[in-house]
Amino acid sequence: MSDHRRFLKSSTTAYEVGEYIPKQVQLFQNQASVDLSWIYESRLGSVLFFLSGGCEACDINPIKRTIEHYPELDFAVFYEGPTREGEAYFVEKQVQYYYCDLAKIEKELLIRVAPFQLVVNNVGQVITAGVCNHEEHIENLLSPLTRLLANQK
């Protein structure tokens, strides 16, 4: 866990599954909130990734492969860092990209460590959550949505 970027004094990574994603979140102090209501309009569900440029475990490549593999899902990346890593790729792939202060959004989204992933159903409720620094972790967390995809084929 030492590779993960902790941005609060608390080192807990537990997340209360069943919580609802807020429809708006403030990305930086003293800035207007951004609209997240698109999550509630998702056909199947959404996947939210939280990454930091100062985190050795925050590898963007497994996330890119996941986006390529599941075009039916809606994705968002919340990124904190000195540069906007991967932004052009994500915009091209129609992924919601939010440059943010992770410590600020923690108050509203309850994310305490990066890299982190929330999987949200189509009514905005978190159904799985956890650290996501390998494709295996990402796939395990995605399993409720991938089962839903398989059942629709």
PDB file of N, CA and C in Angstrom, residues 61-123:
ATOM      1  N   ASN A  61      -2.407   3.067 -17.993  1.00  0.00           N
ATOM      2  CA  ASN A  61      -2.564   2.111 -19.092  1.00  0.00           C
ATOM      3  C   ASN A  61      -3.627   1.039 -18.857  1.00  0.00           C
ATOM      4  N   PRO A  62      -3.735   0.439 -17.670  1.00  0.00           N
ATOM      5  CA  PRO A  62      -4.830  -0.525 -17.472  1.00  0.00           C
ATOM      6  C   PRO A  62      -6.211   0.122 -17.618  1.00  0.00           C
ATOM      7  N   ILE A  63      -6.298   1.385 -17.264  1.00  0.00           N
ATOM      8  CA  ILE A  63      -7.570   2.103 -17.403  1.00  0.00           C
ATOM      9  C   ILE A  63      -7.882   2.301 -18.887  1.00  0.00           C
ATOM     10  N   LYS A  64      -6.892   2.666 -19.664  1.00  0.00           N
ATOM     11  CA  LYS A  64      -7.096   2.823 -21.108  1.00  0.00           C
ATOM     12  C   LYS A  64      -7.548   1.513 -21.743  1.00  0.00           C
ATOM     13  N   ARG A  65      -6.927   0.405 -21.358  1.00  0.00           N
ATOM     14  CA  ARG A  65      -7.314  -0.902 -21.918  1.00  0.00           C
ATOM     15  C   ARG A  65      -8.747  -1.264 -21.521  1.00  0.00           C
ATOM     16  N   THR A  66      -9.133  -0.919 -20.310  1.00  0.00           N
ATOM     17  CA  THR A  66     -10.497  -1.193 -19.850  1.00  0.00           C
ATOM     18  C   THR A  66     -11.505  -0.392 -20.662  1.00  0.00           C
ATOM     19  N   ILE A  67     -11.218   0.862 -20.907  1.00  0.00           N
ATOM     20  CA  ILE A  67     -12.105   1.720 -21.703  1.00  0.00           C
ATOM     21  C   ILE A  67     -12.252   1.157 -23.117  1.00  0.00           C
ATOM     22  N   GLU A  68     -11.145   0.680 -23.689  1.00  0.00           N
ATOM     23  CA  GLU A  68     -11.189   0.086 -25.036  1.00  0.00           C
ATOM     24  C   GLU A  68     -12.027  -1.192 -25.052  1.00  0.00           C
ATOM     25  N   HIS A  69     -11.932  -1.966 -23.991  1.00  0.00           N
ATOM     26  CA  HIS A  69     -12.592  -3.268 -23.924  1.00  0.00           C
ATOM     27  C   HIS A  69     -14.093  -3.159 -23.649  1.00  0.00           C
ATOM     28  N   TYR A  70     -14.528  -2.092 -22.992  1.00  0.00           N
ATOM     29  CA  TYR A  70     -15.935  -1.947 -22.618  1.00  0.00           C
ATOM     30  C   TYR A  70     -16.518  -0.623 -23.117  1.00  0.00           C
ATOM     31  N   PRO A  71     -16.654  -0.458 -24.421  1.00  0.00           N
ATOM     32  CA  PRO A  71     -17.180   0.808 -24.950  1.00  0.00           C
ATOM     33  C   PRO A  71     -18.647   1.055 -24.580  1.00  0.00           C
ATOM     34  N   GLU A  72     -19.344   0.019 -24.122  1.00  0.00           N
ATOM     35  CA  GLU A  72     -20.756   0.170 -23.759  1.00  0.00           C
ATOM     36  C   GLU A  72     -20.938   0.912 -22.438  1.00  0.00           C
ATOM     37  N   LEU A  73     -19.880   1.004 -21.643  1.00  0.00           N
ATOM     38  CA  LEU A  73     -19.970   1.633 -20.322  1.00  0.00           C
ATOM     39  C   LEU A  73     -19.562   3.090 -20.382  1.00  0.00           C
ATOM     40  N   ASP A  74     -20.016   3.838 -19.406  1.00  0.00           N
ATOM     41  CA  ASP A  74     -19.634   5.240 -19.268  1.00  0.00           C
ATOM     42  C   ASP A  74     -18.511   5.328 -18.249  1.00  0.00           C
ATOM     43  N   PHE A  75     -17.501   6.147 -18.560  1.00  0.00           N
ATOM     44  CA  PHE A  75     -16.327   6.270 -17.707  1.00  0.00           C
ATOM     45  C   PHE A  75     -16.063   7.721 -17.351  1.00  0.00           C
ATOM     46  N   ALA A  76     -15.406   7.894 -16.203  1.00  0.00           N
ATOM     47  CA  ALA A  76     -14.903   9.210 -15.801  1.00  0.00           C
ATOM     48  C   ALA A  76     -13.555   9.016 -15.131  1.00  0.00           C
ATOM     49  N   VAL A  77     -12.672   9.978 -15.347  1.00  0.00           N
ATOM     50  CA  VAL A  77     -11.368   9.994 -14.693  1.00  0.00           C
ATOM     51  C   VAL A  77     -11.255  11.308 -13.922  1.00  0.00           C
ATOM     52  N   PHE A  78     -10.970  11.190 -12.640  1.00  0.00           N
ATOM     53  CA  PHE A  78     -10.678  12.345 -11.793  1.00  0.00           C
ATOM     54  C   PHE A  78      -9.174  12.318 -11.569  1.00  0.00           C
ATOM     55  N   TYR A  79      -8.502  13.362 -12.032  1.00  0.00           N
ATOM     56  CA  TYR A  79      -7.040  13.346 -12.033  1.00  0.00           C
ATOM     57  C   TYR A  79      -6.465  14.568 -11.317  1.00  0.00           C
ATOM     58  N   GLU A  80      -5.533  14.294 -10.429  1.00  0.00           N
ATOM     59  CA  GLU A  80      -4.806  15.346  -9.722  1.00  0.00           C
ATOM     60  C   GLU A  80      -3.334  15.227 -10.100  1.00  0.00           C
ATOM     61  N   GLY A  81      -2.718  16.339 -10.470  1.00  0.00           N
ATOM     62  CA  GLY A  81      -1.302  16.289 -10.797  1.00  0.00           C
ATOM     63  C   GLY A  81      -0.824  17.572 -11.429  1.00  0.00           C
ATOM     64  N   PRO A  82       0.476  17.646 -11.644  1.00  0.00           N
ATOM     65  CA  PRO A  82       1.042  18.857 -12.233  1.00  0.00           C
ATOM     66  C   PRO A  82       0.702  19.018 -13.713  1.00  0.00           C
ATOM     67  N   THR A  83       0.384  17.922 -14.388  1.00  0.00           N
ATOM     68  CA  THR A  83      -0.033  17.964 -15.795  1.00  0.00           C
ATOM     69  C   THR A  83      -1.335  17.199 -15.924  1.00  0.00           C
ATOM     70  N   ARG A  84      -1.998  17.369 -17.028  1.00  0.00           N
ATOM     71  CA  ARG A  84      -3.277  16.697 -17.261  1.00  0.00           C
ATOM     72  C   ARG A  84      -3.033  15.410 -18.049  1.00  0.00           C
ATOM     73  N   GLU A  85      -2.406  14.433 -17.401  1.00  0.00           N
ATOM     74  CA  GLU A  85      -2.003  13.197 -18.073  1.00  0.00           C
ATOM     75  C   GLU A  85      -3.185  12.474 -18.705  1.00  0.00           C
ATOM     76  N   GLY A  86      -3.032  12.141 -19.962  1.00  0.00           N
ATOM     77  CA  GLY A  86      -4.022  11.348 -20.671  1.00  0.00           C
ATOM     78  C   GLY A  86      -5.274  12.092 -21.097  1.00  0.00           C
ATOM     79  N   GLU A  87      -5.347  13.378 -20.830  1.00  0.00           N
ATOM     80  CA  GLU A  87      -6.586  14.105 -21.101  1.00  0.00           C
ATOM     81  C   GLU A  87      -7.009  13.999 -22.563  1.00  0.00           C
ATOM     82  N   ALA A  88      -6.102  14.183 -23.503  1.00  0.00           N
ATOM     83  CA  ALA A  88      -6.457  14.136 -24.927  1.00  0.00           C
ATOM     84  C   ALA A  88      -7.029  12.765 -25.299  1.00  0.00           C
ATOM     85  N   TYR A  89      -6.425  11.695 -24.807  1.00  0.00           N
ATOM     86  CA  TYR A  89      -6.928  10.343 -25.071  1.00  0.00           C
ATOM     87  C   TYR A  89      -8.353  10.189 -24.543  1.00  0.00           C
ATOM     88  N   PHE A  90      -8.565  10.590 -23.287  1.00  0.00           N
ATOM     89  CA  PHE A  90      -9.875  10.408 -22.667  1.00  0.00           C
ATOM     90  C   PHE A  90     -10.952  11.234 -23.367  1.00  0.00           C
ATOM     91  N   VAL A  91     -10.621  12.437 -23.760  1.00  0.00           N
ATOM     92  CA  VAL A  91     -11.581  13.274 -24.482  1.00  0.00           C
ATOM     93  C   VAL A  91     -11.929  12.621 -25.814  1.00  0.00           C
ATOM     94  N   GLU A  92     -10.929  12.098 -26.497  1.00  0.00           N
ATOM     95  CA  GLU A  92     -11.169  11.409 -27.772  1.00  0.00           C
ATOM     96  C   GLU A  92     -12.099  10.213 -27.589  1.00  0.00           C
ATOM     97  N   LYS A  93     -11.960   9.510 -26.484  1.00  0.00           N
ATOM     98  CA  LYS A  93     -12.775   8.323 -26.201  1.00  0.00           C
ATOM     99  C   LYS A  93     -14.106   8.666 -25.527  1.00  0.00           C
ATOM    100  N   GLN A  94     -14.409   9.943 -25.434  1.00  0.00           N
ATOM    101  CA  GLN A  94     -15.640  10.430 -24.812  1.00  0.00           C
ATOM    102  C   GLN A  94     -15.768  10.024 -23.354  1.00  0.00           C
ATOM    103  N   VAL A  95     -14.636  10.020 -22.669  1.00  0.00           N
ATOM    104  CA  VAL A  95     -14.589   9.766 -21.232  1.00  0.00           C
ATOM    105  C   VAL A  95     -14.645  11.119 -20.530  1.00  0.00           C
ATOM    106  N   GLN A  96     -15.466  11.216 -19.503  1.00  0.00           N
ATOM    107  CA  GLN A  96     -15.516  12.447 -18.716  1.00  0.00           C
ATOM    108  C   GLN A  96     -14.175  12.584 -17.992  1.00  0.00           C
ATOM    109  N   TYR A  97     -13.523  13.717 -18.156  1.00  0.00           N
ATOM    110  CA  TYR A  97     -12.203  13.935 -17.550  1.00  0.00           C
ATOM    111  C   TYR A  97     -12.288  15.156 -16.639  1.00  0.00           C
ATOM    112  N   TYR A  98     -11.956  14.950 -15.376  1.00  0.00           N
ATOM    113  CA  TYR A  98     -12.030  16.028 -14.393  1.00  0.00           C
ATOM    114  C   TYR A  98     -10.663  16.232 -13.750  1.00  0.00           C
ATOM    115  N   TYR A  99     -10.054  17.343 -14.052  1.00  0.00           N
ATOM    116  CA  TYR A  99      -8.810  17.736 -13.381  1.00  0.00           C
ATOM    117  C   TYR A  99      -9.250  18.299 -12.036  1.00  0.00           C
ATOM    118  N   CYS A 100      -8.664  17.802 -10.936  1.00  0.00           N
ATOM    119  CA  CYS A 100      -9.228  18.130  -9.628  1.00  0.00           C
ATOM    120  C   CYS A 100      -8.196  18.104  -8.509  1.00  0.00           C
ATOM    121  N   ASP A 101      -8.642  18.520  -7.358  1.00  0.00           N
ATOM    122  CA  ASP A 101      -7.911  18.397  -6.100  1.00  0.00           C
ATOM    123  C   ASP A 101      -8.559  17.226  -5.361  1.00  0.00           C
ATOM    124  N   LEU A 102      -7.880  16.087  -5.303  1.00  0.00           N
ATOM    125  CA  LEU A 102      -8.476  14.901  -4.693  1.00  0.00           C
ATOM    126  C   LEU A 102      -8.858  15.129  -3.234  1.00  0.00           C
ATOM    127  N   ALA A 103      -8.078  15.920  -2.513  1.00  0.00           N
ATOM    128  CA  ALA A 103      -8.417  16.204  -1.114  1.00  0.00           C
ATOM    129  C   ALA A 103      -9.732  16.979  -1.030  1.00  0.00           C
ATOM    130  N   LYS A 104     -10.013  17.810  -2.006  1.00  0.00           N
ATOM    131  CA  LYS A 104     -11.257  18.578  -2.026  1.00  0.00           C
ATOM    132  C   LYS A 104     -12.446  17.670  -2.335  1.00  0.00           C
ATOM    133  N   ILE A 105     -12.330  16.836  -3.330  1.00  0.00           N
ATOM    134  CA  ILE A 105     -13.477  16.002  -3.691  1.00  0.00           C
ATOM    135  C   ILE A 105     -13.707  14.871  -2.689  1.00  0.00           C
ATOM    136  N   GLU A 106     -12.721  14.584  -1.847  1.00  0.00           N
ATOM    137  CA  GLU A 106     -12.890  13.547  -0.827  1.00  0.00           C
ATOM    138  C   GLU A 106     -14.088  13.838   0.054  1.00  0.00           C
ATOM    139  N   LYS A 107     -14.331  15.085   0.336  1.00  0.00           N
ATOM    140  CA  LYS A 107     -15.438  15.468   1.218  1.00  0.00           C
ATOM    141  C   LYS A 107     -16.790  15.083   0.635  1.00  0.00           C
ATOM    142  N   GLU A 108     -16.895  15.084  -0.689  1.00  0.00           N
ATOM    143  CA  GLU A 108     -18.168  14.784  -1.328  1.00  0.00           C
ATOM    144  C   GLU A 108     -18.242  13.359  -1.866  1.00  0.00           C
ATOM    145  N   LEU A 109     -17.113  12.825  -2.329  1.00  0.00           N
ATOM    146  CA  LEU A 109     -17.109  11.486  -2.927  1.00  0.00           C
ATOM    147  C   LEU A 109     -16.503  10.420  -2.018  1.00  0.00           C
ATOM    148  N   LEU A 110     -15.951  10.821  -0.897  1.00  0.00           N
ATOM    149  CA  LEU A 110     -15.431   9.908   0.139  1.00  0.00           C
ATOM    150  C   LEU A 110     -14.269   9.044  -0.334  1.00  0.00           C
ATOM    151  N   ILE A 111     -13.482   9.557  -1.269  1.00  0.00           N
ATOM    152  CA  ILE A 111     -12.312   8.843  -1.781  1.00  0.00           C
ATOM    153  C   ILE A 111     -11.114   9.264  -0.940  1.00  0.00           C
ATOM    154  N   ARG A 112     -10.386   8.296  -0.385  1.00  0.00           N
ATOM    155  CA  ARG A 112      -9.291   8.619   0.523  1.00  0.00           C
ATOM    156  C   ARG A 112      -7.917   8.158   0.046  1.00  0.00           C
ATOM    157  N   VAL A 113      -7.865   7.503  -1.113  1.00  0.00           N
ATOM    158  CA  VAL A 113      -6.600   6.964  -1.602  1.00  0.00           C
ATOM    159  C   VAL A 113      -6.665   6.882  -3.131  1.00  0.00           C
ATOM    160  N   ALA A 114      -5.525   6.960  -3.768  1.00  0.00           N
ATOM    161  CA  ALA A 114      -5.455   6.809  -5.230  1.00  0.00           C
ATOM    162  C   ALA A 114      -4.372   5.782  -5.535  1.00  0.00           C
ATOM    163  N   PRO A 115      -4.569   4.945  -6.532  1.00  0.00           N
ATOM    164  CA  PRO A 115      -5.676   4.877  -7.478  1.00  0.00           C
ATOM    165  C   PRO A 115      -6.891   4.192  -6.856  1.00  0.00           C
ATOM    166  N   PHE A 116      -8.048   4.689  -7.196  1.00  0.00           N
ATOM    167  CA  PHE A 116      -9.288   4.151  -6.638  1.00  0.00           C
ATOM    168  C   PHE A 116     -10.337   4.103  -7.740  1.00  0.00           C
ATOM    169  N   GLN A 117     -11.272   3.181  -7.605  1.00  0.00           N
ATOM    170  CA  GLN A 117     -12.309   2.972  -8.613  1.00  0.00           C
ATOM    171  C   GLN A 117     -13.659   2.825  -7.927  1.00  0.00           C
ATOM    172  N   LEU A 118     -14.647   3.522  -8.456  1.00  0.00           N
ATOM    173  CA  LEU A 118     -16.031   3.329  -8.042  1.00  0.00           C
ATOM    174  C   LEU A 118     -16.800   2.799  -9.240  1.00  0.00           C
ATOM    175  N   VAL A 119     -17.580   1.772  -9.024  1.00  0.00           N
ATOM    176  CA  VAL A 119     -18.475   1.251 -10.052  1.00  0.00           C
ATOM    177  C   VAL A 119     -19.886   1.589  -9.589  1.00  0.00           C
ATOM    178  N   VAL A 120     -20.623   2.262 -10.472  1.00  0.00           N
ATOM    179  CA  VAL A 120     -21.910   2.850 -10.120  1.00  0.00           C
ATOM    180  C   VAL A 120     -22.993   2.287 -11.040  1.00  0.00           C
ATOM    181  N   ASN A 121     -24.126   1.901 -10.460  1.00  0.00           N
ATOM    182  CA  ASN A 121     -25.218   1.406 -11.308  1.00  0.00           C
ATOM    183  C   ASN A 121     -25.924   2.585 -11.987  1.00  0.00           C
ATOM    184  N   ASN A 122     -26.932   2.283 -12.791  1.00  0.00           N
ATOM    185  CA  ASN A 122     -27.562   3.335 -13.590  1.00  0.00           C
ATOM    186  C   ASN A 122     -28.536   4.221 -12.812  1.00  0.00           C
ATOM    187  N   VAL A 123     -28.608   4.056 -11.501  1.00  0.00           N
ATOM    188  CA  VAL A 123     -29.384   4.974 -10.669  1.00  0.00           C
ATOM    189  C   VAL A 123     -28.467   5.787  -9.741  1.00  0.00           C
TER     190      VAL A 123
END
